[in-house]
PDB file of C-alpha atoms and ligand atoms in Angstrom:
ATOM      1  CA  UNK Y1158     -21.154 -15.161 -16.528  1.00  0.00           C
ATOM      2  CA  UNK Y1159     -24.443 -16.609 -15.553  1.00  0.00           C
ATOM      3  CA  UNK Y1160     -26.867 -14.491 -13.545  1.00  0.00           C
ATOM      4  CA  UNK Y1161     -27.206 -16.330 -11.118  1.00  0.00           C
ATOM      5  CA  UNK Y1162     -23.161 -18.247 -10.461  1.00  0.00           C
ATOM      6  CA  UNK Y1163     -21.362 -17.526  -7.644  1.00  0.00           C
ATOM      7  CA  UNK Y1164     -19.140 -15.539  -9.817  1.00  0.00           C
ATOM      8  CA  UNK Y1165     -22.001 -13.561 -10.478  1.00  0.00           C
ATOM      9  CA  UNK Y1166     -22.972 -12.967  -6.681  1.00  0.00           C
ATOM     10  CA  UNK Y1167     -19.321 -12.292  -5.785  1.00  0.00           C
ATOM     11  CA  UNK Y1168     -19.034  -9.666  -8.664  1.00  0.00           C
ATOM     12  CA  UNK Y1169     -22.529  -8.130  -6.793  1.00  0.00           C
ATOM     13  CA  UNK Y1170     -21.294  -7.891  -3.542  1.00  0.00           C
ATOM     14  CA  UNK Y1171     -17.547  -6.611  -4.351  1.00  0.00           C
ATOM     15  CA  UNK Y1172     -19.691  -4.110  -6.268  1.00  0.00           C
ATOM     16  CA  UNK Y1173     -21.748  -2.822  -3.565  1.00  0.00           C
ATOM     17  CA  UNK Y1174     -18.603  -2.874  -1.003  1.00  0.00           C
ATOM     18  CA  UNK Y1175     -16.565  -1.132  -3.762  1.00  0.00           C
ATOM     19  CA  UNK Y1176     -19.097   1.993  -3.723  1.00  0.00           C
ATOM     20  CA  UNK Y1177     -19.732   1.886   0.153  1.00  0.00           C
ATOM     21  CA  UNK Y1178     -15.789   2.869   0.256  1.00  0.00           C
ATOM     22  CA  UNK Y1179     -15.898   5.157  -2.545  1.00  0.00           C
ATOM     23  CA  UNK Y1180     -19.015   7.275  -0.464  1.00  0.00           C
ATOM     24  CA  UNK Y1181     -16.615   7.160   2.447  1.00  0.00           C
ATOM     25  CA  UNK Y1182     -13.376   8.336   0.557  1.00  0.00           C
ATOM     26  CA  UNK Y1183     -16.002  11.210  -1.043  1.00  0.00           C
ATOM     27  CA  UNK Y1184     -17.510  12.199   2.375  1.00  0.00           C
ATOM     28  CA  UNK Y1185     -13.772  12.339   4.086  1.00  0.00           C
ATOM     29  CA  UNK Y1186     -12.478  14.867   0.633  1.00  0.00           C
ATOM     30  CA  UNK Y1187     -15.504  16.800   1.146  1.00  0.00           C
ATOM     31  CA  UNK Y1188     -15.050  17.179   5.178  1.00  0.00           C
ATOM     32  CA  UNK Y1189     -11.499  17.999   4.605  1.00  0.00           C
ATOM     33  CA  UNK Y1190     -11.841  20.306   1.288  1.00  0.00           C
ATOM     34  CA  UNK Y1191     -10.002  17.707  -0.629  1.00  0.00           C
ATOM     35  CA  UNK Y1192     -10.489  16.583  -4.364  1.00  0.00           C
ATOM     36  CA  UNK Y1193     -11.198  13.088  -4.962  1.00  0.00           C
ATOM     37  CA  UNK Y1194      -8.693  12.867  -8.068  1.00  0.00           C
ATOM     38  CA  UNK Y1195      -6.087  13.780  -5.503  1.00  0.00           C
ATOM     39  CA  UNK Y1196      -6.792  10.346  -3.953  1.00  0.00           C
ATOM     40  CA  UNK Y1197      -5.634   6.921  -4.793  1.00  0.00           C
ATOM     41  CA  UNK Y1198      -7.842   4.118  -3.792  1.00  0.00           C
ATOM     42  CA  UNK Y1199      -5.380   1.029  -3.549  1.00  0.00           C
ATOM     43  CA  UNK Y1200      -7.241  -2.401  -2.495  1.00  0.00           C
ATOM     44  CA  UNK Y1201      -5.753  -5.059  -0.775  1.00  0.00           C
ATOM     45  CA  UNK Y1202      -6.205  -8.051  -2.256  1.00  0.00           C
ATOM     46  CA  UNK Y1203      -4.225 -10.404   0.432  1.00  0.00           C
ATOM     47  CA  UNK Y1204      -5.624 -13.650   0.987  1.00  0.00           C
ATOM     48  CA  UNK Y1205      -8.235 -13.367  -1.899  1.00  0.00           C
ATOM     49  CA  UNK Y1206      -7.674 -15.108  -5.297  1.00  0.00           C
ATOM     50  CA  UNK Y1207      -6.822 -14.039  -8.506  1.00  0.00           C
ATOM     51  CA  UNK Y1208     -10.798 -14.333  -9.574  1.00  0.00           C
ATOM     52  CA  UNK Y1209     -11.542 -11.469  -6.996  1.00  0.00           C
ATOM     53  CA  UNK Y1210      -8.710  -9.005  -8.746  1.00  0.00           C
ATOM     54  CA  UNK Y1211     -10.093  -9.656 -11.855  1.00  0.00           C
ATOM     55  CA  UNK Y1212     -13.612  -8.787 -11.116  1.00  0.00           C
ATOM     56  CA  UNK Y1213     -11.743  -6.220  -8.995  1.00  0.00           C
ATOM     57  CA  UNK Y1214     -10.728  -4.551 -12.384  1.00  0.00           C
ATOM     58  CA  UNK Y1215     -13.665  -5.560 -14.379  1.00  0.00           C
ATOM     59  CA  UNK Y1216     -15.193  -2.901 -11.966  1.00  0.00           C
ATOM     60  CA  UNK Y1217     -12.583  -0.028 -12.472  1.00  0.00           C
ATOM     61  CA  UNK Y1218     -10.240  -0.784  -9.708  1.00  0.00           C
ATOM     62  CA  UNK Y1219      -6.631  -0.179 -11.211  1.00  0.00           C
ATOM     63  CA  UNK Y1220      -4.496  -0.549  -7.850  1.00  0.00           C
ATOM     64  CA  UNK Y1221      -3.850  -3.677  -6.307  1.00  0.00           C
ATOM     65  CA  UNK Y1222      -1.506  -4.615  -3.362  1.00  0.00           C
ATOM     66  CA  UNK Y1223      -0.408  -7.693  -1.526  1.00  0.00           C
ATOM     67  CA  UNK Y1224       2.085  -8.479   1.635  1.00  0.00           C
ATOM     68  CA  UNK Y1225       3.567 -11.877   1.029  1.00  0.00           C
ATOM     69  CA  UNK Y1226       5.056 -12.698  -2.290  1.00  0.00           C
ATOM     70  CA  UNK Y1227       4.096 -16.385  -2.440  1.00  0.00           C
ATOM     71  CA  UNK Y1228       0.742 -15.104  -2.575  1.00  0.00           C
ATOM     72  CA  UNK Y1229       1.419 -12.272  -5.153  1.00  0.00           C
ATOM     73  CA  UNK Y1230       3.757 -13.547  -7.369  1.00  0.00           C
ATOM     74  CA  UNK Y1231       1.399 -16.279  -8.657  1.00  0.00           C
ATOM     75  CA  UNK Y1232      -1.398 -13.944  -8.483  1.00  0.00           C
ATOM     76  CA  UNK Y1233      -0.049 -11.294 -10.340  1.00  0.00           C
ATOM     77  CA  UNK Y1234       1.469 -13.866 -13.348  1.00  0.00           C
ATOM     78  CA  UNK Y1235      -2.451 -14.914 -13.390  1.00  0.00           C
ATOM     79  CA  UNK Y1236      -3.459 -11.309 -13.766  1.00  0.00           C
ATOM     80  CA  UNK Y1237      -0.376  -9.878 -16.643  1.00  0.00           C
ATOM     81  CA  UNK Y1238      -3.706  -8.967 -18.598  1.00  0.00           C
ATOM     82  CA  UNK Y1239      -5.129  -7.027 -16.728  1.00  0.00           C
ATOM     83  CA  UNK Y1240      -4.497  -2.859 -16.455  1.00  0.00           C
ATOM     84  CA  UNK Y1241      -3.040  -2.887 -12.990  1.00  0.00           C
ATOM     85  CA  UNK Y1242      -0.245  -1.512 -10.925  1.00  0.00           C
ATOM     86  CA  UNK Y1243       0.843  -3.604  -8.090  1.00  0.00           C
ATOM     87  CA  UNK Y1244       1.732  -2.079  -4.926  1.00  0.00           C
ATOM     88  CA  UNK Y1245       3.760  -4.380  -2.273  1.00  0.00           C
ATOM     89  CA  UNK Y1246       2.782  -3.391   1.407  1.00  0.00           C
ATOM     90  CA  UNK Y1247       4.442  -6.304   3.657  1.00  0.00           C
ATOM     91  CA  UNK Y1248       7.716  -6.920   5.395  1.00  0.00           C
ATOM     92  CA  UNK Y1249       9.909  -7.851   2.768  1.00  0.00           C
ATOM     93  CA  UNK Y1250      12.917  -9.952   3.234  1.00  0.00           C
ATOM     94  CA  UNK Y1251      16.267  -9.456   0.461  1.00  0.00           C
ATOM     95  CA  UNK Y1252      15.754 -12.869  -1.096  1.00  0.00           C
ATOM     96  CA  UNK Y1253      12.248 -12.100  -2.391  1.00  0.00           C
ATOM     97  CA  UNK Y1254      13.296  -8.663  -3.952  1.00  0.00           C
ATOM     98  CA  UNK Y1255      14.065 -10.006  -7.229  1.00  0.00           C
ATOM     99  CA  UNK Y1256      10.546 -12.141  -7.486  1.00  0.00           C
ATOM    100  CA  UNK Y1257       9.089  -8.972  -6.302  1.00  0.00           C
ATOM    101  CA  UNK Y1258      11.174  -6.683  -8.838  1.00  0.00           C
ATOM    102  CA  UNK Y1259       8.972  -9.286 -11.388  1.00  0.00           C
ATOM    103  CA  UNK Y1260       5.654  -7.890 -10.569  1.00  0.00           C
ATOM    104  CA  UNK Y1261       5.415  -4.656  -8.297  1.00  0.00           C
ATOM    105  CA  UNK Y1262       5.210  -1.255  -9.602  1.00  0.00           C
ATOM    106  CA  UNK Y1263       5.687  -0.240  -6.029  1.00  0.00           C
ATOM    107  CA  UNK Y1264       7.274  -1.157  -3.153  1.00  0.00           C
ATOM    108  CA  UNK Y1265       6.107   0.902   0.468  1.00  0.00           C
ATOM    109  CA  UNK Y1266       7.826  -1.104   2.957  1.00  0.00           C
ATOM    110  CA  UNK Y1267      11.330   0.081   2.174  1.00  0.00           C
ATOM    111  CA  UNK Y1268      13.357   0.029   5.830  1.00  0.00           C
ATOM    112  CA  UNK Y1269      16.471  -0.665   5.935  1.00  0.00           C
ATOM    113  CA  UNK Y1270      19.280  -0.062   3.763  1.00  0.00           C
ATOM    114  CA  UNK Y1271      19.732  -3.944   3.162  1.00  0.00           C
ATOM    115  CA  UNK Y1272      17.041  -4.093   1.199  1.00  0.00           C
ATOM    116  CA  UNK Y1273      17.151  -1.250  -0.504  1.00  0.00           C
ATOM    117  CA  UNK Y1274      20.609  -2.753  -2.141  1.00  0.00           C
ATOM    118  CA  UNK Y1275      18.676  -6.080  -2.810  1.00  0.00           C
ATOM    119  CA  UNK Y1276      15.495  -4.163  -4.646  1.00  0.00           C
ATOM    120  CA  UNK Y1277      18.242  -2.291  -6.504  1.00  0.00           C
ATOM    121  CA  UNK Y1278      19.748  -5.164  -7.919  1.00  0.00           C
ATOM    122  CA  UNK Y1279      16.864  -6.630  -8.696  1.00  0.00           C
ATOM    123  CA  UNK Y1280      15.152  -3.741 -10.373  1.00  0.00           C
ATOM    124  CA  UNK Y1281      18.708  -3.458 -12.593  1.00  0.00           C
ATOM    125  CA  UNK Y1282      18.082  -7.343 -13.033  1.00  0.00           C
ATOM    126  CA  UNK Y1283      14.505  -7.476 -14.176  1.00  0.00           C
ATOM    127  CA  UNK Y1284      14.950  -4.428 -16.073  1.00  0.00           C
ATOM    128  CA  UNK Y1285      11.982  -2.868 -13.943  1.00  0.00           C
ATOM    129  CA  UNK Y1286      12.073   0.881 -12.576  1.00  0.00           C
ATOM    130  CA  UNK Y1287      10.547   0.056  -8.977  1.00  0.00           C
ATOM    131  CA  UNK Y1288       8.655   3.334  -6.843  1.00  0.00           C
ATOM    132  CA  UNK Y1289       9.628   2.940  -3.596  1.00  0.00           C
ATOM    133  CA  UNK Y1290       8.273   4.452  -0.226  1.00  0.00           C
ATOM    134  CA  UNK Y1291       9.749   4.244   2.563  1.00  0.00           C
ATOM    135  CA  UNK Y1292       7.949   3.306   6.045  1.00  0.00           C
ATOM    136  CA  UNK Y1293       8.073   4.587   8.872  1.00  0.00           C
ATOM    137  CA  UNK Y1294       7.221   3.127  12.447  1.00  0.00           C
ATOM    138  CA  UNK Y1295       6.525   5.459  14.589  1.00  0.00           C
ATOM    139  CA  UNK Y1296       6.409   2.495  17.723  1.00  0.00           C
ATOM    140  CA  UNK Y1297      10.000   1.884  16.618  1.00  0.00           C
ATOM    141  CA  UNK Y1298      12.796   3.019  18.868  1.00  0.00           C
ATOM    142  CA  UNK Y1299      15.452   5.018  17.143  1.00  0.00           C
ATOM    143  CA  UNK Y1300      17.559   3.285  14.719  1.00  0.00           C
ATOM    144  CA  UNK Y1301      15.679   0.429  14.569  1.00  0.00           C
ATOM    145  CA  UNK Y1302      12.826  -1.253  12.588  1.00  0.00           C
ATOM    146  CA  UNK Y1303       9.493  -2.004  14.108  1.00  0.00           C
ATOM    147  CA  UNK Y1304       7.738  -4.826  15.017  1.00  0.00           C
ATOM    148  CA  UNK Y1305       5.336  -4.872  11.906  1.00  0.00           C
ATOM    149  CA  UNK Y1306       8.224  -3.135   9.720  1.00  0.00           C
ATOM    150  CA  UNK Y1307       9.329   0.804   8.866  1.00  0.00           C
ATOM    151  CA  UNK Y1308      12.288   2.481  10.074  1.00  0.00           C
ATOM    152  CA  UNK Y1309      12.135   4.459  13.254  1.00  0.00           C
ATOM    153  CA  UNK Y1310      11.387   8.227  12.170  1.00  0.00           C
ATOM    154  CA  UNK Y1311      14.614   9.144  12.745  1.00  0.00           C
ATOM    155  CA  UNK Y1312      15.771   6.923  10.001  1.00  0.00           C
ATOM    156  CA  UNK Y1313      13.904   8.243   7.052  1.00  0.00           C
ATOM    157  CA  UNK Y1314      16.469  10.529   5.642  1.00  0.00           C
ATOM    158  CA  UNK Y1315      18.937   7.960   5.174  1.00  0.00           C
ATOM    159  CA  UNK Y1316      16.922   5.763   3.810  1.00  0.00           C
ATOM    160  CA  UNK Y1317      15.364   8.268   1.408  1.00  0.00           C
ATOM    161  CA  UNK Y1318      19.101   9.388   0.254  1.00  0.00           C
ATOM    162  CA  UNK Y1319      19.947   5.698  -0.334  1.00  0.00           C
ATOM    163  CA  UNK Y1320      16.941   5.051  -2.668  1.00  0.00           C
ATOM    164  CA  UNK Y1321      17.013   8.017  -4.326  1.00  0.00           C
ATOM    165  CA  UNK Y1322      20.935   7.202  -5.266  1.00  0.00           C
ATOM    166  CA  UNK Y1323      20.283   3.500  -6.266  1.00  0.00           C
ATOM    167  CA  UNK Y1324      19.875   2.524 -10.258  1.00  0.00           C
ATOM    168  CA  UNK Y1325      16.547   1.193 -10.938  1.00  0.00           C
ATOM    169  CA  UNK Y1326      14.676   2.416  -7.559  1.00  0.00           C
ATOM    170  CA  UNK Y1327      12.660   5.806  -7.681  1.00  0.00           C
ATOM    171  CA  UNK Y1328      12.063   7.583  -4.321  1.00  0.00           C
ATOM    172  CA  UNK Y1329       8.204   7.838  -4.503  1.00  0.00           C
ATOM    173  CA  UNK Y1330       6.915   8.954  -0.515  1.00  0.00           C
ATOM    174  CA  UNK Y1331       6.366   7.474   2.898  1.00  0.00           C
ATOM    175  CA  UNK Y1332       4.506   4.741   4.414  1.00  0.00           C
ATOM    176  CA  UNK Y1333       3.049   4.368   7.939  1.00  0.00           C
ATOM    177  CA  UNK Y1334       0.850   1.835   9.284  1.00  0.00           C
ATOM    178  CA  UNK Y1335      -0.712   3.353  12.187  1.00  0.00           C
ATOM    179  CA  UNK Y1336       0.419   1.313  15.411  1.00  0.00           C
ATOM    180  CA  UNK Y1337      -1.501  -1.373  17.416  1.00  0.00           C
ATOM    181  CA  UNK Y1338       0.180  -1.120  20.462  1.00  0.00           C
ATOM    182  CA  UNK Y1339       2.179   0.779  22.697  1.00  0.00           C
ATOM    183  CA  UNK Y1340       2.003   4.812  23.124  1.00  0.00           C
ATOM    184  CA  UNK Y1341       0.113   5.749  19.741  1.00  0.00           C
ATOM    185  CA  UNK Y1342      -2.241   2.738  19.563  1.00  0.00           C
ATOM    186  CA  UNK Y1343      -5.399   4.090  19.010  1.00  0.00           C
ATOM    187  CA  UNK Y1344      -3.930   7.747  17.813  1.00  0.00           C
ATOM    188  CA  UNK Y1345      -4.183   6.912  14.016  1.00  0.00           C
ATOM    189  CA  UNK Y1346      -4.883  10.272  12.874  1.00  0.00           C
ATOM    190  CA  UNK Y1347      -1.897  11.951  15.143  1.00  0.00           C
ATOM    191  CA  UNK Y1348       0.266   9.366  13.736  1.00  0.00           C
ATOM    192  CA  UNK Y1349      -0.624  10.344   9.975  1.00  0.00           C
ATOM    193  CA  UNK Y1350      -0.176  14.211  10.794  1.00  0.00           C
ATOM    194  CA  UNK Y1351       3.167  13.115  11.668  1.00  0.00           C
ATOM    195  CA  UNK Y1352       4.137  11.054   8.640  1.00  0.00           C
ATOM    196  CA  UNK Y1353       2.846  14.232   6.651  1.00  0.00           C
ATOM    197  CA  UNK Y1354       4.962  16.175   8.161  1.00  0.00           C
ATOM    198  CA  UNK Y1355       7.626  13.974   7.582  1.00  0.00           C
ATOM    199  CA  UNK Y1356       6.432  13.937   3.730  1.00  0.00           C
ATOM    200  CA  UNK Y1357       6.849  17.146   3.738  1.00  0.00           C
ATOM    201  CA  UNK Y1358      10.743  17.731   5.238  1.00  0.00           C
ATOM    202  CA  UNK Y1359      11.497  14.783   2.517  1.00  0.00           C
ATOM    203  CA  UNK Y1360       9.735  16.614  -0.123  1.00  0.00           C
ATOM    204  CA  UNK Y1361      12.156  19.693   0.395  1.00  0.00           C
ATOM    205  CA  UNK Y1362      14.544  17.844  -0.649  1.00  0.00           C
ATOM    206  CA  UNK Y1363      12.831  15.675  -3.425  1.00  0.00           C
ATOM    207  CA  UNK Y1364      10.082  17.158  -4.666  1.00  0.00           C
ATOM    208  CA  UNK Y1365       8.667  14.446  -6.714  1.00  0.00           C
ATOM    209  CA  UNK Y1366       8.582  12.074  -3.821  1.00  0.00           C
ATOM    210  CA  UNK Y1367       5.019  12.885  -3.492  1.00  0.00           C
ATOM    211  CA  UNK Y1368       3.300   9.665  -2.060  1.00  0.00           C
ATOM    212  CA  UNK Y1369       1.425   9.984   1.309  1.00  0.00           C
ATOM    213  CA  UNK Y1370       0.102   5.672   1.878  1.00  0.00           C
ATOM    214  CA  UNK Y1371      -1.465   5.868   5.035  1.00  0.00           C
ATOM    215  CA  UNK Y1372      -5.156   4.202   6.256  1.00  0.00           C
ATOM    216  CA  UNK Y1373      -6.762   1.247   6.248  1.00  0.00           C
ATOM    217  CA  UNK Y1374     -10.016   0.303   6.220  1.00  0.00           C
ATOM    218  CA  UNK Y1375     -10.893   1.008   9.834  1.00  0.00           C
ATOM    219  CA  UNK Y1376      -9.253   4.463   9.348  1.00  0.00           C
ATOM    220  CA  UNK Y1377      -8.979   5.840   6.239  1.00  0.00           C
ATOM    221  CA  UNK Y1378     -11.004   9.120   7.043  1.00  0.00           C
ATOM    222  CA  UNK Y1379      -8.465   9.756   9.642  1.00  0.00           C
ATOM    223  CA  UNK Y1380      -6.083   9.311   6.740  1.00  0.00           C
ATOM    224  CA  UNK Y1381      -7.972  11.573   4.157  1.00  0.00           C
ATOM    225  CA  UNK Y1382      -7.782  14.006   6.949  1.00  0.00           C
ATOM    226  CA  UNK Y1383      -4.134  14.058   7.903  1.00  0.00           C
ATOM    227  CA  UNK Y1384      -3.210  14.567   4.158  1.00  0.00           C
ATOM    228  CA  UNK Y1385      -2.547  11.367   2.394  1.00  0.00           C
ATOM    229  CA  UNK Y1386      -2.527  10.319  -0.851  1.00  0.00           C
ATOM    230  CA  UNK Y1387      -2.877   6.577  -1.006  1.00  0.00           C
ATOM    231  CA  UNK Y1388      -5.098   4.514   1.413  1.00  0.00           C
ATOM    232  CA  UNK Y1389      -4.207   0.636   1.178  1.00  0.00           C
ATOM    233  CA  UNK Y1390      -8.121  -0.623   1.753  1.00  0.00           C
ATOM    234  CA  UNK Y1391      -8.501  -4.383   2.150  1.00  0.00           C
ATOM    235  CA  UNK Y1392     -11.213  -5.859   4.527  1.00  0.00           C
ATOM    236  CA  UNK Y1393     -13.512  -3.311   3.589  1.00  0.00           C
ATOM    237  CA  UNK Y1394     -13.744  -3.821  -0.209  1.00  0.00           C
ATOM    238  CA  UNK Y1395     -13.303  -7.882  -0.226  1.00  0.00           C
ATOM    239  CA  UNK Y1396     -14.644  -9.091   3.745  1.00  0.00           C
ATOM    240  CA  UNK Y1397     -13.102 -10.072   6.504  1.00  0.00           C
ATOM    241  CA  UNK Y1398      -9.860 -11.936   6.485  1.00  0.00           C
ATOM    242  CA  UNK Y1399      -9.662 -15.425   8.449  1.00  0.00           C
ATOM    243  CA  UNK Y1400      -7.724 -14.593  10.886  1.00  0.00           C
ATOM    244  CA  UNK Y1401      -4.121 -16.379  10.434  1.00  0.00           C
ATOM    245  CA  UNK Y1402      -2.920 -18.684  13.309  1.00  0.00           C
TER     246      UNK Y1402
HETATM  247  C1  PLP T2392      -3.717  -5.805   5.160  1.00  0.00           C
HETATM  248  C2  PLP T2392      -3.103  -4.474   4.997  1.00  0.00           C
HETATM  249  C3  PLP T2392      -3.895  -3.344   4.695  1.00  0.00           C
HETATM  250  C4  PLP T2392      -5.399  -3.409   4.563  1.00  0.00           C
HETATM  251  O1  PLP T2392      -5.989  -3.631   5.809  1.00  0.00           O
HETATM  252  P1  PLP T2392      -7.592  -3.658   5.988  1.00  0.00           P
HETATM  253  O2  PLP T2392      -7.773  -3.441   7.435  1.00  0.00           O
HETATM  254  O3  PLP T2392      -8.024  -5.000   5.531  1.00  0.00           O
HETATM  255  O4  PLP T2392      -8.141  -2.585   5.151  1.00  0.00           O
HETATM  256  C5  PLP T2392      -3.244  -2.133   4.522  1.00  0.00           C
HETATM  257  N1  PLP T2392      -1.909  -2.022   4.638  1.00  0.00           N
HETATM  258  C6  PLP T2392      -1.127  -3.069   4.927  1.00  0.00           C
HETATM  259  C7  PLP T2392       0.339  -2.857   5.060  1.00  0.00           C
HETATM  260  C8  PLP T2392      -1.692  -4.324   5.120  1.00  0.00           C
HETATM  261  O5  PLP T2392      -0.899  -5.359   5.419  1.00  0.00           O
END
């Protein structure tokens, strides 16, 4: 690429945003006697093209995720080159789970056992082993699913059981995204302890289901703090989204 072509500049400044979160991620192990390598940086790539994952993973990024499939699914056909695993973040509805099947390596908005019958069949389909999380909303009223997705808390185990008994899914952790509104809006880091602990009961029971995706951009120290494993960083690493509507 030219020095001086906007792919060039782009390539710059995903650089330097790229290595302002890595100095955060570091600082928030060191505060919270964590290793780095225990750590998985995952970047968001929503509403960015398929030139921005590709410089993305010219620069050592190897974990991608997206919320929509009619975004990802061309995306990620434009990227089969590349060495990346796709992660799938967003409110997923049963008649995208076979395009999805296509693509992700993960899926962390399991919640509800609909879907989980719909990825299955679609992982046996595509011939595709799929890691699946399930979320959990902790603004959700028991037995139901929350406004922005995830199963109420109380709704986990079920949902764990389920995946962990259907062909072609593999029970990989727990999701949260920590809530806007309502009682813990603004109580990321409280919300995280809880999804830990919740990581933990599951873990009893299936050790392997290690996965901890919690944090953002605006609060992935609270994140690194509470115990998690994967933080899903977006804004931070490619600018701010237009907002939609
Ligand atoms: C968009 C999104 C992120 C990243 O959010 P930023 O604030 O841009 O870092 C993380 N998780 C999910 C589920 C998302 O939809």
């Amino acid at each position: 690429m030219a020095p001086d072509s906007p792919e060039a500049a782009r390539k710059a400044e995903l650089t330097k945003n790229l290595a302002r979160v890595e100095e955060r991620i570091q600082s928030a192990c060191v505060a919270a006697g964590r290793k780095r390598e225990d750590l998985t940086l995952v970047v968001v790539t929503k509403t960015y093209p398929a030139s921005d994952v590709r410089l993305l993973a010219e620069l050592g990024v190897r974990h991608v995720a997206e919320n929509r499939d009619q975004d990802a699914a061309p995306k990620a056909a434009a990227c089969a080159d590349l060495p990346l695993e796709w992660h799938f973040v967003g409110q997923l509805q049963t008649n995208k789970a076979r395009s999805v099947a296509g693509y992700a390596d993960y899926v962390h908005s399991v919640d509800r056992l609909r879907l989980v019958t719909a990825l299955s069949a679609a992982a046996l389909r595509t011939e595709r082993e799929l890691g699946c999380l399930v979320q959990v909303a902790f603004d959700a009223a028991s037995g139901t699913v929350g406004e922005r997705g995830g199963t109420a808390p109380d709704g986990v185990t079920a949902l764990a059981e389920a995946v962990a008994g259907a062909q072609g899914l593999r029970l990989d952790g727990v999701m949260t995204v920590a809530p806007l509104t309502g009682p813990y809006a603004g109580r990321a880091e409280e919300v995280f302890e809880q999804l830990r602990e919740i990581s933990t009961g599951l873990r009893a029971a299936h050790p392997a289901a290690n996965m901890v995706s919690a944090g953002m951009s605006s609060d992935l120290e609270e994140a690194v703090r509470a115990g998690a494993t994967h933080v899903r960083v977006g804004s931070a690493v490619l600018g701010d989204r237009p907002r939609l509507g």
